[in-house]
Each structure stands twice: as structure tokens, then as C-alpha cells.
Coordinates of C-alpha atoms in Angstrom, one line a residue:
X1 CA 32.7 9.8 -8.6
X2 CA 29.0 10.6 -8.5
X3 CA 28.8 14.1 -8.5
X4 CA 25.4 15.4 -9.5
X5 CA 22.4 15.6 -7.4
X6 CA 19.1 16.8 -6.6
X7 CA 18.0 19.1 -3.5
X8 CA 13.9 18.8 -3.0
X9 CA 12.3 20.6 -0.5
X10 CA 8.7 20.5 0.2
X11 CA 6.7 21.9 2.8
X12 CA 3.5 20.4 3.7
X13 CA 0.0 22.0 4.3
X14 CA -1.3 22.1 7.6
X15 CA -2.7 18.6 8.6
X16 CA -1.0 16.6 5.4
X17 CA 2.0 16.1 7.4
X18 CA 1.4 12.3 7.5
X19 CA 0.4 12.1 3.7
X20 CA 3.6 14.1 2.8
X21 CA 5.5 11.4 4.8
X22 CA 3.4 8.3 3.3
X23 CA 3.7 10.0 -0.7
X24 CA 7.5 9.7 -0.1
X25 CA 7.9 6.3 1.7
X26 CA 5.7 4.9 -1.2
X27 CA 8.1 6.3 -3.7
X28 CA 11.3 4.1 -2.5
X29 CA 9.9 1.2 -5.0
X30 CA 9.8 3.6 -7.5
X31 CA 13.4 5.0 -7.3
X32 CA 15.0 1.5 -6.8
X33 CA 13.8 0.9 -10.3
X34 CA 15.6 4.1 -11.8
X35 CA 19.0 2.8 -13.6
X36 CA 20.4 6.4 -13.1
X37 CA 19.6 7.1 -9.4
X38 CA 22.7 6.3 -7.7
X39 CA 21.1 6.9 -4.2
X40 CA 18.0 8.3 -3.3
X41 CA 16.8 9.7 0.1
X42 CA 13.6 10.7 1.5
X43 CA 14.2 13.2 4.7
X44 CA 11.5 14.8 7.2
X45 CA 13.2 18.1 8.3
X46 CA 10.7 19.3 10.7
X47 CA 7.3 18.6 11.7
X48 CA 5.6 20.0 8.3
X49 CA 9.1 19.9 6.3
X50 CA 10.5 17.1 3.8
X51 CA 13.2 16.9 1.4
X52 CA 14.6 14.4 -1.0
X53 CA 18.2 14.3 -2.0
X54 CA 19.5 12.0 -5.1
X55 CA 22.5 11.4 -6.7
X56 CA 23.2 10.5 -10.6
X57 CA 26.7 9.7 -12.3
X58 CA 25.4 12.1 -14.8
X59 CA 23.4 14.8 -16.0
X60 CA 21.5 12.4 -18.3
X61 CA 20.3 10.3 -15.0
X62 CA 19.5 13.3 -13.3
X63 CA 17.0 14.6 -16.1
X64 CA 15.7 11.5 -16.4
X65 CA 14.5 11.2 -12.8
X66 CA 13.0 14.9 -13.2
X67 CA 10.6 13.7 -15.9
X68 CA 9.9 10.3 -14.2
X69 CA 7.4 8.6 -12.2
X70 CA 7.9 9.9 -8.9
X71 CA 8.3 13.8 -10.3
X72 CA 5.1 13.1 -12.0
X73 CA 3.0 11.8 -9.1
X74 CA 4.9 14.3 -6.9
X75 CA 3.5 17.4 -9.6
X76 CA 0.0 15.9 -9.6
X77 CA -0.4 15.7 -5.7
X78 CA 1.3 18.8 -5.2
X79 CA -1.9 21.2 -4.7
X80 CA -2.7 18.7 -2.3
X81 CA -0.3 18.1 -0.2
X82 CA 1.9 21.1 -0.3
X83 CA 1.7 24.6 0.9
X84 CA 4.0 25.7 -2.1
X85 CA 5.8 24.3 -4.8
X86 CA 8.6 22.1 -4.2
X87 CA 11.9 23.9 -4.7
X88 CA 14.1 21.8 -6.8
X89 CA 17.8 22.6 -7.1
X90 CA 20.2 20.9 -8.7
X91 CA 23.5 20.7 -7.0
X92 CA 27.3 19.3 -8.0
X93 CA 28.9 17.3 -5.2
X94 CA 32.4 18.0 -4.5
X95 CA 33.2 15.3 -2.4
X96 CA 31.6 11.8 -1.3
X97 CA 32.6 9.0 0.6

């Protein structure tokens, strides 16, 4: 069972709502190409909110997304397009289907 995962939450500056929401849809590529990303979602919570939620098998997947291409474009074109840092939690999933 898949039972770790990342919760990403990033609020966009005023007016970057659209850039936010581009920056993530061009990251799918990206992600597909990650052995250790089980699944990986882009969301839009509210009109200047986004989040991403992934899952890994293991720890080792999750680290490795955390220092990979899309957390590294993310950290660059953060004082851009965010209002804050993202808030990056890592959770353990109890149960999937």
C-alpha cells in the first residue's frame, strides 16, 4: 500500500493567479517522469489558492521528489509567484483505495 505523501499548499500573489495555475499544469510532464511518484495532483483551492498532493511507496521516493525538478523550479519562481512560502507537509496515509 502507498502510504506516504506530500501536502503543498501555495498561495498566489495578487494577479499571478493564472501563472500559479500554468507553473503547475506545466509540471505534469515532469512528474510522469519521476519513478517514485506514485500519483501526483495539481489542485486550485480557491481563487488565489493551489496545492499539490503526491504519493510515494516510500520515503526514499518521497525525498527524491523534494530535491527534484519540479521542487526546484517551484523554489526558484517562488518570490514570484507566491505571497509566502509553500508549506510542505509530509503526511502518512492510512487508508487508499
Amino acid at each position: 500500500m502507498t502510504k506516504f505523501a506530500l501536502l503543498v499548499r501555495l498561495e498566489a500573489k495578487p494577479g499571478k493567479e493564472q501563472e500559479v495555475a500554468a507553473f503547475l499544469k506545466s509540471a505534469l510532464p515532469l512528474a510522469q517522469e519521476e519513478t517514485g511518484t506514485i500519483q501526483w495532483f495539481a489542485l486550485q483551492i480557491g481563487p488565489s489558492t493551489f496545492g499539490v498532493f503526491d504519493t510515494f511507496n516510500d520515503d526514499n521516493g518521497r525525498q527524491a521528489h523534494l530535491s527534484g525538478p519540479i521542487a526546484k523550479a517551484l523554489m526558484e519562481k517562488a518570490p514570484e509567484l507566491l505571497a509566502q512560502k509553500p508549506v510542505i507537509e509530509a503526511v502518512e496515509l492510512l487508508a487508499v483505495k
